[in-house]
Coordinates of C-alpha atoms in Angstrom, one line a residue:
Chain A
M1 CA 0.0 0.0 0.0
S2 CA 1.7 3.2 -1.1
I3 CA 1.9 6.2 1.1
F4 CA -0.3 8.1 -1.3
E5 CA -3.1 5.5 -0.9
N6 CA -2.7 5.7 2.9
I7 CA -3.1 9.4 2.8
K8 CA -6.1 9.2 0.6
S9 CA -7.9 6.7 2.8
A10 CA -6.8 8.6 5.9
F11 CA -8.5 11.7 4.5
K12 CA -11.6 9.7 3.8
N13 CA -11.7 8.4 7.4
V14 CA -10.9 11.8 8.9
F15 CA -13.5 13.6 6.9
S16 CA -16.2 11.0 7.5
N17 CA -16.5 12.4 11.1
K18 CA -15.9 16.2 10.7
M19 CA -17.1 17.3 14.1
R20 CA -14.9 14.8 15.9
T21 CA -11.9 15.8 13.7
F22 CA -12.5 19.5 14.5
L23 CA -12.8 18.9 18.3
T24 CA -9.8 16.6 18.3
T25 CA -7.6 19.0 16.5
L26 CA -8.8 22.1 18.5
G27 CA -5.8 21.8 20.8
I28 CA -3.4 21.8 17.9
I29 CA -5.3 24.6 16.2
I30 CA -5.0 26.8 19.3
G31 CA -1.4 26.0 19.8
I32 CA -0.3 26.6 16.2
A33 CA -2.6 29.7 15.9
A34 CA -0.9 31.1 19.1
V35 CA 2.6 30.5 17.7
I36 CA 1.7 32.0 14.3
A37 CA -0.1 35.0 15.8
I38 CA 2.7 35.8 18.2
T39 CA 5.5 35.4 15.7
S40 CA 3.6 37.4 13.1
V41 CA 3.1 40.3 15.5
G42 CA 6.6 39.8 16.8
N43 CA 8.1 39.8 13.3
G44 CA 6.1 42.9 12.5
S45 CA 7.2 44.9 15.6
Q46 CA 10.8 43.6 15.1
A47 CA 10.7 44.9 11.5
Q48 CA 9.4 48.2 12.8
I49 CA 12.1 48.5 15.5
T50 CA 14.8 47.7 13.0
E51 CA 13.4 50.2 10.5
Q52 CA 13.3 52.9 13.2
F53 CA 16.9 52.2 14.2
D54 CA 17.9 52.1 10.6
S55 CA 16.5 55.5 10.1
L56 CA 18.4 56.7 13.2
G57 CA 21.5 55.1 11.9
V58 CA 22.7 51.9 13.5
G59 CA 26.4 53.0 13.6
R60 CA 25.6 56.0 15.7
I61 CA 27.2 56.3 19.1
T62 CA 26.0 58.6 21.9
V63 CA 28.6 59.6 24.5
S64 CA 27.2 61.0 27.7
L65 CA 27.7 61.3 31.4
R66 CA 26.1 58.4 33.3
S67 CA 22.7 59.4 34.3
N68 CA 23.3 58.5 37.9
S69 CA 26.2 60.9 38.2
P70 CA 25.4 64.4 39.6
R71 CA 26.1 66.2 36.4
N72 CA 25.6 69.7 37.5
M73 CA 27.3 69.5 40.9
V74 CA 30.6 68.0 39.9
S75 CA 31.3 70.1 36.9
A76 CA 34.7 68.6 36.5
D77 CA 33.1 65.4 35.2
A78 CA 30.7 67.2 32.8
L79 CA 31.5 66.8 29.0
T80 CA 33.0 69.9 27.5
Y81 CA 33.8 71.3 24.1
D82 CA 37.5 70.4 24.8
D83 CA 36.4 66.7 25.3
Y84 CA 34.8 66.9 21.9
E85 CA 37.9 68.3 20.3
K86 CA 40.1 65.6 21.8
L87 CA 37.7 62.8 20.8
K88 CA 37.7 64.2 17.3
E89 CA 41.4 63.3 17.0
M90 CA 40.7 59.6 17.7
D91 CA 40.8 57.0 14.9
G92 CA 37.8 55.2 13.5
I93 CA 35.4 58.2 13.8
K94 CA 33.6 59.2 10.6
S95 CA 31.8 62.2 11.9
I96 CA 31.4 63.7 15.4
S97 CA 29.4 66.6 16.9
P98 CA 29.0 68.0 20.4
V99 CA 25.4 68.5 21.4
Y100 CA 24.1 71.2 23.7
N101 CA 20.5 70.9 24.7
G102 CA 18.8 74.1 25.8
S103 CA 15.2 73.8 26.7
N104 CA 14.6 76.9 28.9
A105 CA 14.0 79.2 26.0
S106 CA 11.0 80.4 24.1
V107 CA 10.2 81.7 20.7
K108 CA 7.8 84.4 19.5
L109 CA 5.1 83.0 17.2
L110 CA 3.1 84.8 14.4
D111 CA 0.8 86.4 16.8
P112 CA 3.1 88.8 18.7
K113 CA 1.3 88.0 22.0
E114 CA 1.9 84.3 21.7
T115 CA 5.1 82.3 22.4
N116 CA 6.0 78.7 22.6
N117 CA 8.8 76.8 24.3
A118 CA 11.8 76.2 22.2
S119 CA 14.1 73.2 22.3
I120 CA 17.4 74.5 21.1
T121 CA 20.2 72.2 20.0
G122 CA 23.7 73.5 19.6
V123 CA 25.8 71.5 17.1
T124 CA 28.7 71.5 14.7
P125 CA 28.2 70.8 10.9
D126 CA 28.9 67.1 11.3
Y127 CA 25.5 66.9 13.1
Q128 CA 23.9 67.1 9.7
S129 CA 25.6 64.0 8.3
I130 CA 24.9 62.1 11.6
M131 CA 21.2 62.9 11.8
A132 CA 20.6 63.2 8.1
P133 CA 17.7 65.6 8.2
T134 CA 15.8 66.3 4.9
M135 CA 16.6 69.9 4.0
L136 CA 13.7 71.7 2.3
Y137 CA 15.2 75.1 1.8
G138 CA 18.5 76.8 2.6
R139 CA 21.6 75.3 4.2
Y140 CA 22.8 73.7 7.5
V141 CA 25.1 75.1 10.2
S142 CA 28.6 75.6 8.7
D143 CA 32.1 75.7 10.1
S144 CA 32.3 79.4 9.7
D145 CA 29.0 79.8 11.6
V146 CA 30.6 77.9 14.5
E147 CA 33.8 79.9 14.4
A148 CA 32.0 83.2 14.2
K149 CA 29.3 82.3 16.8
S150 CA 26.8 83.4 14.2
K151 CA 23.2 84.0 15.3
V152 CA 21.8 81.7 12.7
V153 CA 19.2 78.9 13.1
V154 CA 17.9 75.9 11.2
I155 CA 14.2 75.4 11.9
N156 CA 11.7 72.8 10.6
D157 CA 8.7 73.3 8.5
T158 CA 6.2 73.1 11.4
T159 CA 8.0 75.9 13.2
A160 CA 8.2 78.0 10.1
K161 CA 4.5 77.8 9.6
K162 CA 3.9 78.7 13.3
V163 CA 6.3 81.6 13.3
F164 CA 5.9 83.0 9.8
G165 CA 2.5 81.6 8.8
Y166 CA 4.0 79.9 5.7
C167 CA 6.9 77.8 4.7
D168 CA 8.8 78.5 1.5
Q169 CA 12.1 79.8 0.2
S170 CA 11.3 83.4 1.3
V171 CA 11.5 82.4 4.9
I172 CA 15.3 82.0 4.5
G173 CA 16.9 85.2 5.8
K174 CA 14.0 86.2 8.1
K175 CA 14.7 86.6 11.7
I176 CA 13.3 84.7 14.7
S177 CA 13.2 86.1 18.2
I178 CA 14.5 83.6 20.8
K179 CA 14.1 84.5 24.5
T180 CA 16.1 83.1 27.4
W181 CA 16.4 84.2 31.0
Q182 CA 19.2 86.4 29.8
G183 CA 17.0 88.3 27.4
S184 CA 16.0 87.9 23.8
S185 CA 18.1 87.8 20.7
K186 CA 17.3 87.7 17.0
Y187 CA 18.5 84.7 14.9
T188 CA 18.5 84.5 11.2
V189 CA 16.9 81.5 9.5
I190 CA 19.4 79.8 7.2
G191 CA 17.7 76.5 6.6
I192 CA 14.4 74.7 6.9
S193 CA 14.4 70.9 7.4
E194 CA 11.5 68.5 7.2
N195 CA 9.9 67.7 10.6
S196 CA 10.1 63.9 10.8
N197 CA 7.7 63.8 13.7
A198 CA 5.1 66.1 12.0
E199 CA 2.5 63.3 12.1
T200 CA 2.7 62.8 15.8
E201 CA 3.0 66.5 16.7
S202 CA 0.0 67.5 14.6
L203 CA -2.1 65.7 17.1
Y204 CA -1.0 67.8 20.0
E205 CA -0.7 71.3 18.4
N206 CA 1.3 73.3 20.9
E207 CA 2.4 70.6 23.4
Y208 CA 5.7 70.2 21.5
P209 CA 8.4 72.8 21.7
E210 CA 9.8 74.3 18.5
R211 CA 12.9 72.4 17.8
M212 CA 15.8 74.5 16.4
V213 CA 19.4 73.9 15.6
I214 CA 22.1 76.6 16.1
P215 CA 25.9 76.5 16.0
I216 CA 27.3 75.1 19.3
T217 CA 29.3 78.3 20.0
S218 CA 26.2 80.4 19.6
A219 CA 24.4 78.1 22.0
F220 CA 27.1 78.5 24.6
R221 CA 26.7 82.3 24.2
L222 CA 22.9 82.2 24.3
F223 CA 22.7 80.1 27.4
N224 CA 26.0 81.2 29.0
R225 CA 27.1 77.6 29.7
K226 CA 29.9 75.4 28.4
T227 CA 28.8 71.9 29.3
L228 CA 27.5 69.5 26.7
A229 CA 24.5 67.2 27.0
N230 CA 26.3 64.6 25.0
I231 CA 28.6 64.0 22.1
I232 CA 27.2 62.1 19.1
L233 CA 29.3 60.4 16.5
V234 CA 29.3 57.8 13.8
A235 CA 31.9 55.1 13.6
E236 CA 33.7 54.5 10.3
D237 CA 33.1 50.8 10.7
A238 CA 29.8 49.9 12.3
D239 CA 31.1 46.4 13.2
N240 CA 33.8 48.0 15.2
A241 CA 31.4 50.2 17.2
D242 CA 31.9 48.3 20.5
A243 CA 35.7 48.7 20.5
L244 CA 35.3 52.3 19.7
C245 CA 32.9 52.8 22.5
S246 CA 35.2 51.5 25.2
A247 CA 38.2 53.5 23.7
I248 CA 36.1 56.6 24.0
T249 CA 35.0 56.1 27.6
D250 CA 38.7 55.2 28.5
K251 CA 39.9 58.4 26.8
L252 CA 37.3 60.5 28.7
S253 CA 38.2 59.0 32.1
E254 CA 41.8 59.7 31.3
I255 CA 41.0 63.4 30.5
H256 CA 38.8 63.9 33.5
K257 CA 40.9 61.7 35.8
N258 CA 37.9 59.7 37.0
S259 CA 36.5 56.3 36.3
D260 CA 33.3 54.7 35.0
K261 CA 31.5 58.0 34.7
Y262 CA 30.7 57.9 31.0
T263 CA 28.7 55.8 28.7
A264 CA 29.1 55.4 25.0
E265 CA 26.2 53.5 23.6
S266 CA 25.6 52.6 20.0
A267 CA 22.1 52.3 18.5
A268 CA 22.9 48.7 17.7
E269 CA 23.2 48.0 21.4
Q270 CA 20.0 49.7 22.3
M271 CA 18.3 47.7 19.5
E272 CA 19.8 44.5 20.9
A273 CA 18.4 45.3 24.3
L274 CA 14.9 45.9 22.8
T275 CA 15.1 42.8 20.7
E276 CA 15.9 40.8 23.8
V277 CA 12.7 42.0 25.5
T278 CA 10.6 41.1 22.5
G279 CA 12.4 37.8 22.3
T280 CA 11.6 37.0 26.0
V281 CA 7.9 37.8 25.4
T282 CA 7.9 35.6 22.3
M283 CA 9.5 32.8 24.2
L284 CA 7.1 33.0 27.1
I285 CA 4.0 32.8 24.9
S286 CA 5.6 30.1 22.7
G287 CA 6.0 28.2 26.0
V288 CA 2.2 28.4 26.6
A289 CA 1.6 27.4 23.0
A290 CA 3.9 24.4 23.4
I291 CA 1.9 23.2 26.4
S292 CA -1.3 23.6 24.3
L293 CA 0.3 21.6 21.6
I294 CA 1.2 18.8 24.0
V295 CA -2.3 18.8 25.4
G296 CA -3.6 18.8 21.8
G297 CA -1.3 15.9 21.0
I298 CA -2.6 13.9 23.9
G299 CA -6.1 14.6 22.6
V300 CA -5.2 13.2 19.3
M301 CA -3.6 10.1 20.9
N302 CA -6.8 9.6 22.9
I303 CA -9.1 9.8 19.8
M304 CA -6.7 7.5 17.9
L305 CA -7.0 4.9 20.6
V306 CA -10.8 5.2 20.3
T307 CA -10.5 4.9 16.5
V308 CA -8.3 1.8 16.8
T309 CA -10.9 0.1 19.1
E310 CA -13.8 1.1 16.9
R311 CA -12.0 -0.3 13.9
T312 CA -10.6 -3.5 15.4
R313 CA -12.7 -5.6 13.0
E314 CA -11.4 -3.6 10.0
I315 CA -7.8 -4.3 11.3
G316 CA -8.6 -8.0 11.5
I317 CA -10.0 -8.0 8.0
R318 CA -7.0 -6.2 6.6
K319 CA -4.6 -8.6 8.4
S320 CA -6.5 -11.6 7.1
I321 CA -6.0 -10.5 3.5
G322 CA -2.3 -9.9 4.0
A323 CA -1.7 -6.6 5.7
K324 CA 1.6 -6.7 7.6
N325 CA 2.0 -5.2 11.0
K326 CA 4.0 -2.4 9.4
D327 CA 1.1 -1.7 6.9
I328 CA -1.4 -1.2 9.8
M329 CA 1.1 0.8 11.7
V330 CA 1.7 3.2 8.8
Q331 CA -2.0 3.5 8.1
F332 CA -2.8 4.7 11.6
V333 CA 0.3 7.0 12.0
V334 CA -0.6 8.6 8.7
E335 CA -4.1 9.1 9.9
A336 CA -2.8 10.8 13.1
V337 CA -0.5 13.0 11.0
I338 CA -3.4 14.0 8.8
L339 CA -5.4 14.9 11.9
T340 CA -2.7 17.1 13.3
G341 CA -1.8 18.4 9.9
I342 CA -5.3 19.6 9.4
G343 CA -5.0 21.2 12.8
G344 CA -1.8 22.8 11.8
I345 CA -3.2 24.3 8.6
L346 CA -6.3 25.6 10.4
G347 CA -4.0 26.9 13.1
V348 CA -1.9 28.8 10.5
I349 CA -5.1 30.3 9.0
F350 CA -6.6 31.3 12.4
G351 CA -3.2 32.5 13.7
W352 CA -2.8 34.7 10.6
G353 CA -6.2 36.2 11.2
F354 CA -5.5 36.8 15.0
G355 CA -2.1 38.3 14.1
M356 CA -3.8 40.7 11.7
I357 CA -6.4 41.7 14.3
A358 CA -3.8 42.0 17.2
G359 CA -1.5 43.9 14.9
N360 CA -4.2 46.4 14.0
I361 CA -5.1 46.9 17.7
M362 CA -1.4 47.4 18.7
G363 CA -0.6 49.5 15.6
V364 CA 2.0 47.0 14.4
S365 CA 2.0 45.4 11.0
S366 CA 1.8 41.6 11.4
V367 CA 4.1 39.5 9.1
V368 CA 3.5 35.8 8.7
S369 CA 6.9 34.5 7.6
V370 CA 7.4 31.5 5.4
N371 CA 9.6 30.2 8.2
S372 CA 6.9 30.2 10.8
V373 CA 4.4 28.4 8.5
F374 CA 7.1 25.9 7.7
M375 CA 7.8 25.4 11.4
A376 CA 4.0 25.0 12.1
V377 CA 3.8 22.3 9.5
I378 CA 6.8 20.5 10.9
I379 CA 5.6 20.8 14.5
S380 CA 2.1 19.5 13.7
T381 CA 3.5 16.6 11.7
A382 CA 5.9 15.8 14.5
I383 CA 3.0 15.8 17.0
G384 CA 1.0 13.5 14.8
I385 CA 3.9 11.0 14.6
I386 CA 4.8 11.2 18.3
F387 CA 1.3 10.8 19.6
G388 CA 0.1 8.6 16.7
V389 CA 2.8 5.9 17.2
Y390 CA 1.4 4.4 20.4
P391 CA -2.2 3.9 19.1
A392 CA -0.9 2.7 15.7
R393 CA 1.4 0.2 17.4
K394 CA -1.5 -1.1 19.5
A395 CA -3.4 -1.6 16.2
A396 CA -0.5 -3.2 14.4
L397 CA 0.0 -5.8 17.2
L398 CA -3.6 -6.9 17.4
D399 CA -4.1 -10.6 17.1
P400 CA -5.9 -11.1 13.8
I401 CA -8.2 -13.9 15.1
E402 CA -9.3 -11.7 18.1
A403 CA -9.7 -8.7 15.9
L404 CA -11.9 -10.7 13.4
R405 CA -14.1 -11.8 16.2
Y406 CA -14.5 -8.3 17.6
E407 CA -18.1 -7.1 17.4
Chain B
M1 CA -0.3 -37.8 -9.0
S2 CA -1.2 -34.2 -8.6
K3 CA 0.6 -31.7 -6.5
V4 CA 0.1 -31.7 -2.7
M5 CA -1.2 -28.3 -1.6
I6 CA -1.6 -28.9 2.1
Q7 CA 0.5 -31.3 4.1
I8 CA -0.2 -31.5 7.8
E9 CA 1.5 -33.8 10.2
N10 CA 0.6 -34.4 13.9
L11 CA -0.6 -30.9 14.3
K12 CA -1.3 -29.7 17.8
K13 CA -2.7 -26.5 19.2
Y14 CA -3.0 -26.1 22.9
Y15 CA -4.5 -23.1 24.7
T16 CA -4.5 -22.4 28.4
Q17 CA -7.8 -21.0 29.6
G18 CA -7.3 -20.0 33.2
A19 CA -5.8 -23.1 34.9
L20 CA -7.2 -25.4 32.2
Q21 CA -5.3 -26.6 29.2
V22 CA -7.5 -26.8 26.1
K23 CA -6.4 -29.2 23.4
A24 CA -8.1 -27.5 20.4
L25 CA -6.1 -29.7 18.0
D26 CA -4.6 -32.9 19.3
G27 CA -2.5 -34.5 16.6
V28 CA -4.1 -33.9 13.3
S29 CA -2.6 -35.2 10.1
L30 CA -4.2 -34.3 6.8
S31 CA -3.2 -34.0 3.1
V32 CA -5.0 -32.1 0.4
E33 CA -4.0 -32.3 -3.2
E34 CA -4.4 -29.6 -5.9
G35 CA -8.0 -29.5 -7.3
E36 CA -9.7 -31.0 -4.3
F37 CA -12.9 -29.7 -2.7
V38 CA -12.8 -30.6 1.0
S39 CA -15.4 -29.9 3.6
I40 CA -14.4 -29.9 7.3
M41 CA -17.3 -30.8 9.5
G42 CA -17.8 -31.2 13.2
S43 CA -19.8 -29.8 16.1
S44 CA -18.7 -26.6 17.9
G45 CA -15.6 -27.2 20.0
S46 CA -14.5 -30.0 17.7
G47 CA -11.5 -28.0 16.6
K48 CA -12.6 -27.2 13.1
S49 CA -12.4 -23.4 13.6
T50 CA -8.9 -23.7 15.1
M51 CA -8.0 -25.9 12.1
M52 CA -9.3 -23.1 9.8
N53 CA -7.2 -20.5 11.6
V54 CA -4.1 -22.5 11.3
L55 CA -4.8 -23.3 7.7
G56 CA -5.4 -19.6 7.1
C57 CA -2.1 -18.7 8.7
L58 CA -3.9 -16.6 11.2
D59 CA -2.6 -18.8 14.0
Q60 CA 0.5 -20.8 14.6
P61 CA 0.4 -24.4 15.8
T62 CA 1.9 -25.4 19.2
D63 CA 3.5 -28.5 17.6
G64 CA 3.6 -30.4 14.3
T65 CA 4.3 -29.3 10.7
F66 CA 2.2 -27.5 8.2
T67 CA 3.4 -27.3 4.6
L68 CA 1.4 -25.1 2.2
D69 CA 2.2 -25.3 -1.5
G70 CA 5.7 -26.5 -0.6
I71 CA 6.4 -23.8 2.1
D72 CA 6.8 -24.8 5.7
V73 CA 4.7 -22.2 7.3
S74 CA 4.8 -23.5 10.9
K75 CA 8.1 -21.7 11.5
L76 CA 7.1 -18.3 10.0
K77 CA 6.8 -15.1 12.0
D78 CA 4.2 -12.3 11.7
T79 CA 5.5 -10.7 8.5
G80 CA 6.1 -14.0 6.8
L81 CA 2.6 -15.2 7.7
A82 CA 1.1 -12.0 6.4
E83 CA 2.8 -12.5 3.1
I84 CA 1.5 -16.1 2.9
R85 CA -2.0 -14.9 3.7
N86 CA -1.7 -12.3 1.0
K87 CA -0.4 -14.5 -1.8
K88 CA -1.3 -18.1 -1.0
I89 CA -4.6 -18.0 0.7
G90 CA -8.0 -16.7 -0.2
F91 CA -10.4 -16.2 2.7
V92 CA -14.2 -16.3 2.6
F93 CA -15.9 -15.7 5.9
Q94 CA -19.4 -16.4 7.2
T95 CA -19.9 -12.7 7.9
F96 CA -18.4 -11.6 4.6
N97 CA -15.9 -9.2 6.3
L98 CA -16.0 -6.6 3.7
L99 CA -14.9 -3.0 4.6
P100 CA -18.1 -1.0 4.8
K101 CA -16.7 2.3 3.6
L102 CA -15.1 0.9 0.5
S103 CA -17.0 0.0 -2.7
A104 CA -17.2 -3.6 -4.0
I105 CA -14.3 -3.1 -6.4
E106 CA -12.2 -1.3 -3.8
N107 CA -12.7 -4.2 -1.4
V108 CA -11.6 -6.6 -4.2
E109 CA -8.5 -4.4 -4.9
L110 CA -7.4 -4.4 -1.3
P111 CA -5.3 -7.6 -1.2
M112 CA -3.4 -6.4 -4.3
A113 CA -2.7 -3.1 -2.5
Y114 CA -0.8 -5.1 0.1
S115 CA 1.2 -7.0 -2.5
G116 CA 2.3 -4.0 -4.4
V117 CA 0.4 -4.4 -7.6
S118 CA 0.1 -1.3 -9.7
M119 CA -3.1 0.7 -9.6
R120 CA -4.0 0.0 -13.2
E121 CA -3.3 -3.8 -12.9
R122 CA -5.3 -3.9 -9.7
H123 CA -8.3 -2.3 -11.3
K124 CA -8.1 -4.7 -14.2
R125 CA -7.8 -7.8 -12.1
A126 CA -10.5 -6.7 -9.7
S127 CA -13.0 -6.1 -12.5
E128 CA -12.2 -9.5 -14.0
A129 CA -12.7 -11.2 -10.6
L130 CA -16.1 -9.4 -10.1
E131 CA -17.2 -10.3 -13.6
K132 CA -16.4 -13.9 -12.8
V133 CA -18.7 -13.9 -9.8
G134 CA -21.4 -12.1 -11.8
L135 CA -21.1 -8.7 -10.1
A136 CA -19.7 -6.6 -13.0
E137 CA -22.8 -4.3 -12.8
R138 CA -22.5 -3.6 -9.1
M139 CA -18.8 -3.0 -8.6
R140 CA -19.3 0.7 -7.6
H141 CA -21.8 -0.2 -4.8
K142 CA -20.9 -0.2 -1.1
P143 CA -21.5 -3.5 0.8
N144 CA -24.6 -2.1 2.5
E145 CA -26.2 -1.6 -0.9
L146 CA -25.8 -5.3 -1.8
S147 CA -27.7 -8.3 -0.7
G148 CA -26.1 -11.0 1.4
G149 CA -25.4 -13.3 -1.6
Q150 CA -23.9 -10.4 -3.5
R151 CA -21.7 -9.5 -0.6
Q152 CA -20.4 -13.0 -0.3
R153 CA -19.7 -13.0 -4.0
V154 CA -17.6 -9.8 -3.6
A155 CA -15.8 -11.6 -0.8
I156 CA -15.1 -14.5 -3.1
A157 CA -13.8 -12.2 -5.8
R158 CA -11.5 -10.6 -3.2
A159 CA -10.3 -14.1 -2.1
L160 CA -9.5 -15.0 -5.8
V161 CA -7.9 -11.9 -6.9
N162 CA -4.3 -12.7 -5.8
K163 CA -4.5 -16.1 -7.4
P164 CA -4.1 -18.1 -4.2
S165 CA -3.0 -21.7 -3.8
I166 CA -6.0 -22.5 -1.7
L167 CA -9.4 -21.0 -1.1
L168 CA -10.5 -21.3 2.6
A169 CA -14.2 -20.8 3.3
D170 CA -15.5 -20.6 6.9
E171 CA -19.2 -21.3 6.9
P172 CA -19.6 -19.3 3.7
T173 CA -23.4 -20.0 3.5
G174 CA -24.1 -19.7 7.2
N175 CA -25.7 -16.2 6.8
L176 CA -27.5 -16.8 3.5
D177 CA -30.9 -17.9 2.4
S178 CA -31.2 -21.1 0.4
K179 CA -31.3 -19.4 -3.0
S180 CA -28.1 -17.4 -2.3
T181 CA -26.6 -20.6 -0.8
F182 CA -27.1 -22.4 -4.1
E183 CA -25.5 -19.5 -6.0
I184 CA -22.4 -19.4 -3.7
I185 CA -22.0 -23.2 -3.8
D186 CA -22.4 -23.1 -7.6
I187 CA -19.5 -20.5 -7.8
F188 CA -17.3 -22.7 -5.6
Q189 CA -18.0 -25.8 -7.7
K190 CA -17.2 -23.9 -10.9
L191 CA -14.0 -22.6 -9.5
N192 CA -13.1 -26.1 -8.4
D193 CA -13.9 -27.4 -11.9
E194 CA -11.4 -24.8 -13.2
G195 CA -8.8 -26.3 -10.8
A196 CA -9.1 -24.3 -7.6
T197 CA -8.3 -26.1 -4.3
I198 CA -11.0 -25.4 -1.8
V199 CA -11.3 -26.2 1.9
M200 CA -14.7 -25.3 3.4
V201 CA -15.7 -25.5 7.0
T202 CA -19.4 -26.2 7.5
H203 CA -21.7 -27.7 10.1
E204 CA -24.5 -28.4 7.6
P205 CA -24.3 -31.9 6.1
D206 CA -26.4 -30.8 3.1
V207 CA -23.8 -28.3 2.1
A208 CA -21.0 -30.8 2.6
Q209 CA -22.7 -33.0 0.0
Y210 CA -21.7 -30.5 -2.7
T211 CA -18.0 -31.1 -2.0
K212 CA -15.8 -34.0 -3.0
R213 CA -14.5 -35.1 0.3
I214 CA -15.6 -34.7 4.0
V215 CA -13.2 -34.7 6.9
T216 CA -15.0 -34.8 10.3
F217 CA -13.5 -33.4 13.4
K218 CA -14.2 -34.4 17.0
D219 CA -12.3 -33.3 20.2
G220 CA -9.4 -32.0 18.3
R221 CA -8.9 -35.0 16.0
A222 CA -9.9 -35.9 12.5
V223 CA -12.1 -38.9 13.2
S224 CA -13.3 -39.7 9.6
D225 CA -12.1 -38.8 6.1
E226 CA -14.2 -40.0 3.2
L227 CA -15.0 -39.2 -0.4
V228 CA -18.5 -38.0 -1.2
K229 CA -20.2 -40.7 -3.2
N230 CA -23.3 -39.0 -4.6
R231 CA -22.0 -35.5 -5.1
V232 CA -24.7 -32.9 -5.7
I233 CA -24.2 -30.3 -8.4
A234 CA -25.7 -26.9 -7.4
E235 CA -26.4 -25.8 -10.9
E236 CA -28.6 -28.8 -11.5
E237 CA -30.4 -28.3 -8.2
M238 CA -31.2 -24.7 -9.1
R239 CA -33.1 -25.6 -12.3

């Protein structure tokens, strides 16, 4: 009896009792559906995370004072422009920029009576290549701007509309009034970049500050401080980022004569950490799914034992006309595999559906990978074999005379 | 002298039932030649059913030898016995023992499925066998759509399809009315005329009169073995 014939007759038997087949395979369906749904949502969010980090630049390294260090009190530890200049000399760095973050400033809007908070970032020209903003009009901060401490500013299109009422080429060269606790000063707009968060910000009109980029030296003058929030850089070789990170922190400790005060983190590391969390959640739910699959497998074994008993006479007849023990064994294992296989296929379909629904609710795209479908097929087949062997063996070893007598 | 199909010597089959030892067969010797039509008679408990199981290679004797068509089957294990059942023996049972979910022709094809005959060949041989028993018209029907006599004819077709050395029939007419009984016996007689070796278990002396030789069993032994003198021909009876 060929395997094809066994499969055909197994389908016949399995479909002759549809309700029983469905109930039997329910455990497998739930288990496989859970695995497919989880991995599809997991794959989707993984793809999203990767995409986000790609847009941020995976090779990017952020150097900062450890957050648990009292950064304002012990000013000797704080990162300075000198540190930036020394790090700039190091090998393996493609581009590097100091970052000053000033948030206690405000900017006058179109209506002279209205102002909004401003988040001002002081940088050097390298910052452009590191962050890669999309420039709409004008230019970015230049070396001469830094040298001259020019009062120039790069704003985004959202800010342009709020401050000037429109956003086009003619905004370049206009002045913006920035106010700090020291007083207000006028900055000339030299460039307009695209606001990459426009979609989110549009939901909360004025909750977000106006983000502006000015030369680092101008920022020191505007806020009258010289400490940096962090130093941001891109390694020449992304694979070498880890080595570069430790070289940088060593260098900084040497300069400041302290130890373990600085961190240099690459985006890749942050992504790894995040991936690990998603991985743990996936593992956990897969564990639950595995239990469901085992319970489902036991269900299949149970119904196969019932089937063997019900069909004792059939087994006797088959043996009397020449079926070998092996033939009977194969027949029932195939039937068990068909059962779990059907469960696996239904599980993939349901899991795909659940994944789409869950993805929609969570705002993540769900991706059913070929791998997970392949895995589901292998797992359900394996369950069929594992839990089908015992009943099939029982059938194969039946005594033909006893089996023929069975009523 | 024609070829010896069944050669049994001092065959014994003992069972233990609880503390009791049952001697189902207690030293039977029997020889059946090619082309014979033998009926085995005896009351229940005489050992004729056990004899049938051993002849059908469903059971192994405790002691003694059994040679079937030149093969010593008393030493064979499960797989070897299954092969003998498949190729050398055609079984016809009292209760037909057809698979209810399969059509007549699928039932007839089944023994060939276990001997690795190609699908096309199977279909051809199964159709021929069904034609021979007069069921060509009904080969697509399921057993529950056939009468008792027709079911038994399907069973005979199934028994013949692998061209066995012997045909074993266990009370083949036990569940049939007299008309169907004649039809079935007629088929057996015609098969025998064509050279088939048939061994039939029956407890009806009338039925035994259609065969050529009657072996009577009692308490696990063959107590008489005689040729039928006035053999009845079923075809003539039916007229």
